[in-house]
Each structure stands twice: as structure tokens, then as C-alpha cells.
Amino acid sequence: MSVELILKEKIKKAFAKLGIEIDSEAIVIECSKDKSHGDYATNAALKFSSLLKKNPRESASLIVEQIETSGLDKIEIAGPGFINFFVKKDSLVSVISKIINDGIAYGNGENKNNRINVEFVSANPTGDLHLGHARNAAIGDSLARILKKAGNDVTREYYLNDAGNQIDNLALSIEARYQELFGRDVTIGDNMYHGADIIEIAKHIKKLHGDKFLDNKNALKFFKTFGMDEELKKINKDLELFRVKFDVYSYETKVRANDAVLKEIDFLKNHTYKDGDAIVLRTTDFVDDKDRVIVKSNGEYTYFLPDIVYHVNKLSRGFDSLIDVLGADHHGYINRMKSALMMHGYKEDVLDIELIQMVRIFQNGEEVKLSKRTGNTITLRELCEEVGVDAVRYFFVARSASAHLDFNIDLAREQSNSNPVYYAQYAYARLTSVLEQAKDIPLDQSGSLLKESAEMDLVKVLVDYPNVIQDAANKKEPAIITNYIQKLATSVHSFYTACRIIDKDNITLTSNRLALSEAARIVMNNALDLIGVNAPNKM
RNA sequence: GCCCUCGUAGCUCAGUUGGAUAGAGCAACGGCCUUCUAAGCCGUAGGUCAGGCGUUCGAAUCGCCUCGAGGGUACCA
């Protein structure tokens, strides 16, 4: 059990002795920022003083009298009524042997028996993944890793809208380029795809099939599936480069098979009304602020309807909850989809939509304006080639998803200390190097000789790791992990500078410090992996 | 108009679910390499937490108003 949990239990029991039951979730334990405030502190006396009918300081002393003191050096009451805990060194340093024994499993949450489906990227296979997809991929994948680490059963899913207009336009674009290869006059319309990738696909088809599809009734159908496969192959190659892998690909055409959409309309009939020839879903009965059209006057479906079918499909596969990672422009989508799922009897929070704010690119101190129309775009591949996968993944996750991200290309490209990725990777490389040089010296996991403040600070950061994972998972916020990585790197560098690790004249101390180094190395590797960043042995 | 996200050091951002003297990194300044990687460490300086009112023992955090940035408000996807 972690130190924090032990303290929570102690506080809970102290309250119980005073005749008050409180939930241990409600007890807040903080790591003290100031050493004179002990190792950990709680505001429980302040928070619950009204229950004790005493002022905060009096409450604090009542509680302190009841706290069982094993594992503690002393307890102090300070300020308006904080209770400060000075923890015995042994209870802190025991984390070293725990980390070394658990290895990569350190920080794993208990199995929650909770199946979560995380859907992200889901870009239409009509061209390269661009900047927005890159942030989506970085955050979605990191989130999946974190949720898994926290003890959930996670499935990564990619949804392909292969029934929509985009795919038709893709087929038309390929057809035009294909005919062009045979010298025909073609015009590429505004809603068609102008990219060079389309020309490549057309050439590929010509090479494989010659003029077979020049005047062929089935040409468009073929261009559609062939083009989509080609584009998806490229997307997957880019994603692989970006260290993102999906467990499941869902095709809209398959989701819609067996009249699933018609059945859905029938299922929803008690929640719909007609507006002219259109069918409108009464989402305002639930959590939406406006009713939504699901079938247009011309009989076509809006995208919303098959999307409902898709979400119901996901839930029918046995997931306890769904997460969609979407761009911030999908804001209006959240409540209408939740409403639709509530019509199916699901709770509002069965679906969680993580909105990702826009990325702005800065170069030479100026914003780079991107536009698909003018062809001025940046693809995920270009970005990775330009600044490296580690830097891109780190930067795209390091800011809270709900915050706009200004991505400074010059900074990310810079292989210098102004780049936070290198700061963390360097800490890892230093530890690895020391451990390699001292590989003949056995580790002493007892921590009995550790006493320097730099050593104990590092130990406390390591103790904190499992809590950080739970926190990041609960808040669905990968940026919490990067914040932790920075803190850990700082502690490692301070320790490294303040304490000489290998000392041939003091092998016992060396063994202690090597064990601490190994523990820190394991946790750093572990944390970097959660955001998909490599931990290099050398830099 | 209405809804959402946001506004914290010169820049980019944290801030542990209302707590003690608001913190990092970069940029600036001053120190530290005969020994494990100086891509590092230690220190100095830098703040009207956009502004105002309120809630209470206590507010960057909660509520209301104002100002400012971005997004949404489609029978587009």
C-alpha cells in the first residue's frame, strides 16, 4: 500500500474514533512543498471541523490525539489547522525494492473489470493524415495506454466512413486522373481531391490493369475500394511510424449492413417527428438544446443517423464505456449523441467525448497559415521527418487537450536544452550509463544508507507515480504524465549532480544509490512509454 | 443573440479536485566540470493570477458582471 493510502486510513480511523465516518476518497493528502511542513499534509481538520463542532485548530489536535503513529516520526499541527506528517524514512525507501521487483508492472492499477473503447483518428481514407490528426493520434493513443495501465481493458478503434460523399469524391478523383493518363480531357472539380497521391494511385491502377477501367460500368466501384485500400495502407504506415496501432477497424458499410439504419429509425420512432418530409429526433427530451434532423427531406440520412447506429453497435459489443477523441469543432455533437444513446437506455456518461483544440504552427516567430485548398498543409509524416516522432508526440500531449496548442517548429526541431523532451530523455540516458558502468556492483534495495535531501526527494517522486497514473486516467488527461516526467527528470538530475553514485571507496553506499538509480530508470522508462516516447540508452 | 473552451512571469504553460510565502521550462543575470554524459546543477531577478463585485476562517480555483481570444450554434461531415 502506498504511503498516501496508509495516511488516509490512519486519518479515517482517527475520525471514526471520534464518532465520525468519512469516505477515504474525501481525504486529501498532499506532498508538502516546504520541508518544514513535513513530507505529507492534510487539510482534513479544516475541511471537517464543522462535523467536530470545533474550530479547525482544535479539531486538528483532537484528530492528532487519535492517530496511530506507526511508521511516522512525528505529527504537527500548523497554520490554520493543517496536519503535517513526518514519515519514517523506512516507509518511504521501501518503494525502491517494490519498483525493482515489479519492474514494468510498477504503477499498474488493479484490474477494474472495465471495458473501454477508445475511438480516435478515424480520418477518412482520402489523403494523408495532417496536423490535426497528429494531435488526435498522440492524445488518443496515450490515453489508451494510460487507461490500460490504470487497470482497464482498452480497445483502440478506427472508424472508416466508407459510405459517405468523401469516398465517392475519392473515386471520382481517381477516375479523372486515370482517364487523364490515357490522354483524355478532364476537369478536377472543387470537391474532388487534388493531391499528388491520387495521381500515384491512378498510375498504379494503370500499371496493374492497363485500360481495363476506361469505359467500364464497374470502374467507380473499383476505384472506390482500391483507392480506399491504398490510402488506408498509407495512413497505417504513418501511424506505425507514429507508434500507434489499432485493435479494430470498423467500416461504416458493415455497420449499416442488414438494414441497420432502417431498424434504428424504427427503434427511435417514439422520439421522432416529421418536419415536412424530414424526420427529426427529439434530442431536447434528453440533454440537447436543439432537436436534430436524422433524415433529410430528400430521403437521405444526415451523418448523425448512421453515427448513432455505429455507437449503439460499439456498445452492443460489450463495452462499459466509450471514448471518442474528436476535434473541438465537434462540440455540438456531444449532447446530441449522448441523447441518442439515452434513448437506448444508456446512462449519459456511457459516452465521453474528448475534444482536442486546434494546433497552430509557428515558424520564424510567425503563425503558418494552413489551408487544404491552397495545398499549404503539413502532414503527420512531414512533421515526424522534420522534428522526430519523440518530439511530436511529447509536444502534442504536453498541453491539456482542451487548450489550444501553439507548436513552435523551430523549438521542437532544436536539439538543445530548450527542448523538454531531451531533458527527460537525458535523465534516462544518464542513469542507464551509470548502471552500465557499475553492472558488477550488486544493488542494495534496502535504501538504508540514503539520507541526502536529493535522494529523499527522488524517492518521494517515485512513490507518487501510481497516484499520478490514476489521476491521469480519471481525468483522461495525458498531459498529467508529461508534467510528472518533467518533475521526475528534475529530481533525477538533482540527485545525479548532488550525489556521486559510483564510489569505489564506499561500495555499500554505491549499492544503495545504484538501487535508487535503477528504480528511477524503471519509472522513467515506464512513464515515457505511456506517451509513446522512446527512452534512449545513450544521447 | 445563445452555448462551450480559455485568459496565470517577457514567451510556452503547471497549479493535486477551496489551503500555508502562486510554481516549472525557455529567455536574462551570477556561480559550478582533474572523478559516473554540463543536452546538467545551484542561485538572482521577474506577478494587479484579464478587470470588478460577491460567497467564507481562507479564492488563481466557486457564483455573478464586464473586457478580450478561439470554437460551436447546418436537412455539411
Short mmCIF file of N, CA, C and O (backbone and C1' of nucleotides) in Angstrom, two decimals, chain A residues 28 41 46 82 84 290 296-297 303 399 402 404 417 422-423 426 429-430 433 437 494 496-497 499-502 538-539, chain B residues 4-6 12-14 16-17 19-21 26 35-42 57 70-77:
data_model
loop_
_atom_site.label_atom_id
_atom_site.label_comp_id
_atom_site.label_asym_id
_atom_site.label_seq_id
_atom_site.Cartn_x
_atom_site.Cartn_y
_atom_site.Cartn_z
N VAL A 28 -7.90 14.47 1.49
CA VAL A 28 -6.86 14.90 0.56
C VAL A 28 -5.51 14.89 1.25
O VAL A 28 -5.33 15.51 2.30
N ALA A 41 0.88 16.31 3.99
CA ALA A 41 0.00 17.15 4.80
C ALA A 41 -1.45 16.88 4.41
O ALA A 41 -1.73 16.45 3.29
N LEU A 46 -9.39 21.07 8.67
CA LEU A 46 -10.06 22.29 8.20
C LEU A 46 -11.38 21.93 7.52
O LEU A 46 -12.41 22.55 7.74
N PHE A 82 -3.65 22.76 9.45
CA PHE A 82 -3.09 21.65 8.68
C PHE A 82 -2.46 20.64 9.61
O PHE A 82 -1.93 21.01 10.66
N ASN A 84 0.55 18.05 9.58
CA ASN A 84 1.74 17.68 8.80
C ASN A 84 2.33 16.38 9.31
O ASN A 84 2.52 16.19 10.51
N LYS A 290 -31.32 21.42 -28.86
CA LYS A 290 -31.97 21.61 -30.14
C LYS A 290 -32.28 20.22 -30.71
O LYS A 290 -31.46 19.31 -30.57
N LYS A 296 -33.18 13.66 -44.11
CA LYS A 296 -33.47 14.91 -44.81
C LYS A 296 -34.73 14.78 -45.66
O LYS A 296 -35.20 13.68 -45.93
N SER A 297 -35.25 15.94 -46.10
CA SER A 297 -36.47 15.95 -46.91
C SER A 297 -36.32 15.10 -48.16
O SER A 297 -37.27 14.51 -48.65
N TYR A 303 -25.45 12.63 -41.43
CA TYR A 303 -24.38 11.78 -40.91
C TYR A 303 -24.69 11.30 -39.51
O TYR A 303 -24.17 10.29 -39.05
N ARG A 399 0.31 19.56 -23.57
CA ARG A 399 -0.67 20.57 -23.18
C ARG A 399 -2.01 19.90 -23.00
O ARG A 399 -2.36 19.00 -23.77
N SER A 402 -7.77 20.36 -23.91
CA SER A 402 -8.76 21.41 -24.08
C SER A 402 -8.11 22.77 -24.34
O SER A 402 -8.80 23.75 -24.54
N HIS A 404 -5.63 25.27 -26.57
CA HIS A 404 -5.05 25.44 -27.89
C HIS A 404 -3.55 25.16 -27.80
O HIS A 404 -2.93 25.46 -26.80
N ASN A 417 18.86 22.23 -25.04
CA ASN A 417 18.25 22.16 -23.71
C ASN A 417 16.94 22.93 -23.63
O ASN A 417 16.22 22.84 -22.66
N TYR A 422 14.25 16.36 -24.57
CA TYR A 422 15.62 15.95 -24.35
C TYR A 422 15.98 15.97 -22.87
O TYR A 422 16.78 15.17 -22.40
N TYR A 423 15.38 16.88 -22.16
CA TYR A 423 15.63 16.99 -20.72
C TYR A 423 15.29 15.67 -20.04
O TYR A 423 16.06 15.16 -19.22
N TYR A 426 17.47 12.69 -21.50
CA TYR A 426 18.83 12.82 -20.99
C TYR A 426 18.93 12.24 -19.58
O TYR A 426 19.92 11.57 -19.24
N ALA A 429 19.10 8.56 -19.98
CA ALA A 429 20.38 8.11 -20.54
C ALA A 429 21.50 8.17 -19.50
O ALA A 429 22.35 7.29 -19.44
N ARG A 430 21.47 9.17 -18.66
CA ARG A 430 22.49 9.29 -17.61
C ARG A 430 22.40 8.11 -16.64
O ARG A 430 23.41 7.52 -16.27
N SER A 433 23.60 4.89 -18.23
CA SER A 433 25.04 4.89 -18.38
C SER A 433 25.75 4.53 -17.07
O SER A 433 26.66 3.72 -17.04
N GLN A 437 28.00 1.12 -16.21
CA GLN A 437 29.39 1.17 -15.74
C GLN A 437 29.58 0.42 -14.43
O GLN A 437 30.69 -0.01 -14.12
N SER A 494 18.97 16.45 -10.27
CA SER A 494 19.46 17.00 -9.00
C SER A 494 20.21 15.93 -8.21
O SER A 494 21.29 16.19 -7.66
N TYR A 496 21.62 13.26 -9.39
CA TYR A 496 22.84 12.91 -10.12
C TYR A 496 23.96 13.90 -9.82
O TYR A 496 25.12 13.53 -9.67
N THR A 497 23.59 15.18 -9.77
CA THR A 497 24.60 16.20 -9.54
C THR A 497 25.02 16.26 -8.07
O THR A 497 26.20 16.42 -7.76
N CYS A 499 24.72 13.89 -5.66
CA CYS A 499 25.24 12.66 -5.07
C CYS A 499 26.05 11.89 -6.10
O CYS A 499 25.51 11.45 -7.11
N ARG A 500 27.30 11.70 -5.81
CA ARG A 500 28.09 10.85 -6.69
C ARG A 500 27.64 9.40 -6.48
O ARG A 500 27.63 8.91 -5.36
N ILE A 501 27.26 8.74 -7.55
CA ILE A 501 26.64 7.43 -7.39
C ILE A 501 27.70 6.35 -7.20
O ILE A 501 27.67 5.61 -6.23
N ILE A 502 28.67 6.30 -8.12
CA ILE A 502 29.69 5.25 -8.01
C ILE A 502 30.87 5.77 -7.20
O ILE A 502 31.53 6.74 -7.57
N LYS A 538 21.60 6.02 -24.79
CA LYS A 538 22.70 6.97 -24.98
C LYS A 538 22.20 8.22 -25.68
O LYS A 538 21.27 8.15 -26.49
N MET A 539 22.79 9.33 -25.39
CA MET A 539 22.46 10.54 -26.14
C MET A 539 23.73 11.28 -26.50
O MET A 539 24.74 11.16 -25.85
P C B 4 -22.22 27.15 -21.25
"O5'" C B 4 -21.04 26.47 -22.07
"C5'" C B 4 -21.01 25.07 -22.28
"C4'" C B 4 -19.86 24.72 -23.18
"C3'" C B 4 -18.49 25.11 -22.67
"O3'" C B 4 -18.00 24.18 -21.73
"C1'" C B 4 -18.68 25.72 -24.94
P U B 5 -17.07 24.69 -20.54
"O5'" U B 5 -15.70 24.97 -21.31
"C5'" U B 5 -14.96 23.90 -21.89
"C4'" U B 5 -13.78 24.42 -22.64
"C3'" U B 5 -12.88 25.37 -21.87
"O3'" U B 5 -11.99 24.68 -21.01
"C1'" U B 5 -13.28 26.26 -24.01
P C B 6 -11.58 25.35 -19.62
"O5'" C B 6 -10.79 26.67 -20.08
"C5'" C B 6 -9.48 26.57 -20.55
"C4'" C B 6 -9.07 27.82 -21.29
"C3'" C B 6 -8.72 29.04 -20.44
"O3'" C B 6 -7.45 28.91 -19.82
"C1'" C B 6 -9.89 29.70 -22.38
P U B 12 2.88 33.01 -25.47
"O5'" U B 12 3.36 31.54 -25.10
"C5'" U B 12 3.86 30.67 -26.13
"C4'" U B 12 4.17 29.33 -25.54
"C3'" U B 12 3.06 28.73 -24.68
"O3'" U B 12 2.05 28.12 -25.46
"C1'" U B 12 5.14 28.48 -23.58
P C B 13 0.59 27.88 -24.81
"O5'" C B 13 0.92 26.86 -23.64
"C5'" C B 13 0.22 26.89 -22.41
"C4'" C B 13 1.02 26.09 -21.43
"C3'" C B 13 0.29 25.73 -20.14
"O3'" C B 13 -0.52 24.59 -20.35
"C1'" C B 13 2.47 26.51 -19.65
P A B 14 -1.64 24.16 -19.28
"O5'" A B 14 -0.79 23.42 -18.17
"C5'" A B 14 -0.75 23.95 -16.88
"C4'" A B 14 0.10 23.08 -16.02
"C3'" A B 14 -0.52 22.84 -14.64
"O3'" A B 14 -1.31 21.67 -14.63
"C1'" A B 14 1.61 23.78 -14.39
P U B 16 -4.82 22.43 -8.41
"O5'" U B 16 -5.11 21.15 -7.49
"C5'" U B 16 -5.65 19.99 -8.10
"C4'" U B 16 -5.13 18.76 -7.43
"C3'" U B 16 -5.23 18.70 -5.90
"O3'" U B 16 -6.54 18.43 -5.46
"C1'" U B 16 -3.14 17.89 -6.58
P U B 17 -6.96 19.21 -4.18
"O5'" U B 17 -8.49 18.76 -3.91
"C5'" U B 17 -9.50 19.74 -4.03
"C4'" U B 17 -9.83 19.94 -5.49
"C3'" U B 17 -11.29 20.21 -5.78
"O3'" U B 17 -11.56 21.60 -5.69
"C1'" U B 17 -10.50 18.49 -7.18
P G B 19 -7.24 24.28 -2.53
"O5'" G B 19 -6.39 25.54 -2.11
"C5'" G B 19 -5.04 25.38 -1.75
"C4'" G B 19 -4.74 26.18 -0.50
"C3'" G B 19 -3.59 25.59 0.31
"O3'" G B 19 -2.86 26.67 0.87
"C1'" G B 19 -5.48 25.75 1.67
P A B 20 -1.73 27.37 -0.15
"O5'" A B 20 -0.99 28.22 0.97
"C5'" A B 20 -1.72 29.10 1.82
"C4'" A B 20 -0.96 29.26 3.11
"C3'" A B 20 0.52 29.55 2.91
"O3'" A B 20 0.95 30.44 3.92
"C1'" A B 20 0.27 27.59 4.20
P U B 21 0.80 32.04 3.63
"O5'" U B 21 1.87 32.34 2.49
"C5'" U B 21 1.93 33.64 1.94
"C4'" U B 21 3.08 33.74 0.97
"C3'" U B 21 3.07 32.70 -0.16
"O3'" U B 21 3.64 33.31 -1.32
"C1'" U B 21 5.06 32.52 1.06
P C B 26 15.58 25.72 -19.01
"O5'" C B 26 15.07 26.66 -20.19
"C5'" C B 26 14.92 26.16 -21.50
"C4'" C B 26 14.30 27.19 -22.40
"C3'" C B 26 15.02 28.53 -22.44
"O3'" C B 26 16.12 28.51 -23.33
"C1'" C B 26 12.71 28.90 -22.17
P U B 35 36.87 15.75 -14.31
"O5'" U B 35 37.03 14.47 -13.40
"C5'" U B 35 37.52 13.25 -13.95
"C4'" U B 35 36.96 12.08 -13.17
"C3'" U B 35 35.44 12.00 -13.18
"O3'" U B 35 34.99 11.32 -14.33
"C1'" U B 35 36.24 11.72 -10.97
P C B 36 33.61 11.74 -14.95
"O5'" C B 36 32.60 10.70 -14.31
"C5'" C B 36 32.85 9.29 -14.44
"C4'" C B 36 31.56 8.52 -14.43
"C3'" C B 36 30.44 9.07 -15.31
"O3'" C B 36 30.61 8.61 -16.63
"C1'" C B 36 29.59 8.38 -13.18
P U B 37 29.34 8.84 -17.67
"O5'" U B 37 28.90 10.38 -17.64
"C5'" U B 37 29.79 11.39 -18.01
"C4'" U B 37 29.06 12.41 -18.87
"C3'" U B 37 28.00 13.21 -18.13
"O3'" U B 37 28.11 14.58 -18.52
"C1'" U B 37 27.07 12.24 -20.06
P A B 38 28.24 15.69 -17.37
"O5'" A B 38 27.75 17.01 -18.10
"C5'" A B 38 26.38 17.22 -18.38
"C4'" A B 38 26.22 18.57 -19.05
"C3'" A B 38 27.24 18.80 -20.15
"O3'" A B 38 26.65 19.56 -21.20
"C1'" A B 38 27.48 20.47 -18.48
P A B 39 26.09 18.84 -22.46
"O5'" A B 39 24.52 19.01 -22.30
"C5'" A B 39 23.93 20.29 -22.30
"C4'" A B 39 22.46 20.17 -22.58
"C3'" A B 39 21.70 19.40 -21.51
"O3'" A B 39 20.38 19.90 -21.41
"C1'" A B 39 21.54 18.25 -23.55
P G B 40 20.04 20.88 -20.21
"O5'" G B 40 20.73 20.21 -18.95
"C5'" G B 40 20.19 19.01 -18.38
"C4'" G B 40 21.00 18.62 -17.18
"C3'" G B 40 20.91 19.59 -16.02
"O3'" G B 40 19.76 19.36 -15.22
"C1'" G B 40 23.17 19.09 -16.44
P C B 41 19.07 20.55 -14.42
"O5'" C B 41 20.09 20.73 -13.21
"C5'" C B 41 20.27 19.70 -12.25
"C4'" C B 41 21.32 20.11 -11.27
"C3'" C B 41 21.00 21.38 -10.51
"O3'" C B 41 20.18 21.11 -9.38
"C1'" C B 41 23.20 21.51 -11.34
P C B 42 19.09 22.16 -8.92
"O5'" C B 42 19.98 23.28 -8.23
"C5'" C B 42 20.71 22.99 -7.05
"C4'" C B 42 21.56 24.16 -6.66
"C3'" C B 42 20.83 25.51 -6.61
"O3'" C B 42 20.09 25.66 -5.41
"C1'" C B 42 22.89 25.76 -7.73
P C B 57 -16.87 31.40 7.87
"O5'" C B 57 -15.38 31.94 7.83
"C5'" C B 57 -14.93 32.92 8.77
"C4'" C B 57 -13.44 32.87 8.85
"C3'" C B 57 -12.72 33.00 7.50
"O3'" C B 57 -12.54 34.36 7.16
"C1'" C B 57 -11.84 31.15 8.68
P G B 70 -9.88 35.47 -32.47
"O5'" G B 70 -10.18 33.94 -32.23
"C5'" G B 70 -9.18 32.97 -32.50
"C4'" G B 70 -9.57 31.63 -31.96
"C3'" G B 70 -10.86 31.02 -32.50
"O3'" G B 70 -10.71 30.46 -33.80
"C1'" G B 70 -10.81 30.74 -30.18
P G B 71 -11.98 30.39 -34.78
"O5'" G B 71 -12.90 29.26 -34.14
"C5'" G B 71 -12.46 27.91 -34.13
"C4'" G B 71 -13.36 27.06 -33.29
"C3'" G B 71 -14.82 26.98 -33.72
"O3'" G B 71 -15.03 26.11 -34.82
"C1'" G B 71 -14.73 27.28 -31.39
P G B 72 -16.28 26.38 -35.79
"O5'" G B 72 -17.54 26.00 -34.88
"C5'" G B 72 -17.85 24.64 -34.66
"C4'" G B 72 -18.92 24.52 -33.61
"C3'" G B 72 -20.32 24.92 -34.04
"O3'" G B 72 -20.96 23.89 -34.77
"C1'" G B 72 -19.87 25.85 -31.94
P U B 73 -21.91 24.28 -35.99
"O5'" U B 73 -23.14 24.99 -35.26
"C5'" U B 73 -24.10 24.23 -34.54
"C4'" U B 73 -25.01 25.15 -33.80
"C3'" U B 73 -25.87 26.06 -34.66
"O3'" U B 73 -27.03 25.39 -35.14
"C1'" U B 73 -24.90 27.32 -32.92
P A B 74 -27.59 25.65 -36.57
"O5'" A B 74 -27.90 24.12 -36.82
"C5'" A B 74 -27.14 23.37 -37.64
"C4'" A B 74 -27.85 23.14 -38.96
"C3'" A B 74 -27.73 21.67 -39.35
"O3'" A B 74 -28.93 21.11 -39.84
"C1'" A B 74 -26.48 23.08 -40.85
P C B 75 -30.20 21.83 -40.24
"O5'" C B 75 -30.52 20.71 -41.30
"C5'" C B 75 -30.09 19.41 -41.12
"C4'" C B 75 -30.14 18.74 -42.47
"C3'" C B 75 -29.67 19.70 -43.56
"O3'" C B 75 -28.75 19.01 -44.37
"C1'" C B 75 -31.94 18.98 -43.94
P C B 76 -27.98 18.87 -45.41
"O5'" C B 76 -26.52 19.41 -45.16
"C5'" C B 76 -25.70 19.00 -44.10
"C4'" C B 76 -24.32 18.86 -44.68
"C3'" C B 76 -23.54 17.67 -44.17
"O3'" C B 76 -23.87 16.50 -44.89
"C1'" C B 76 -22.21 19.62 -44.08
P A B 77 -23.96 15.13 -44.24
"O5'" A B 77 -22.45 14.83 -43.85
"C5'" A B 77 -21.51 14.41 -44.82
"C4'" A B 77 -20.15 14.39 -44.19
"C3'" A B 77 -20.02 13.44 -43.01
"O3'" A B 77 -19.66 12.14 -43.42
"C1'" A B 77 -19.23 15.57 -42.38
#
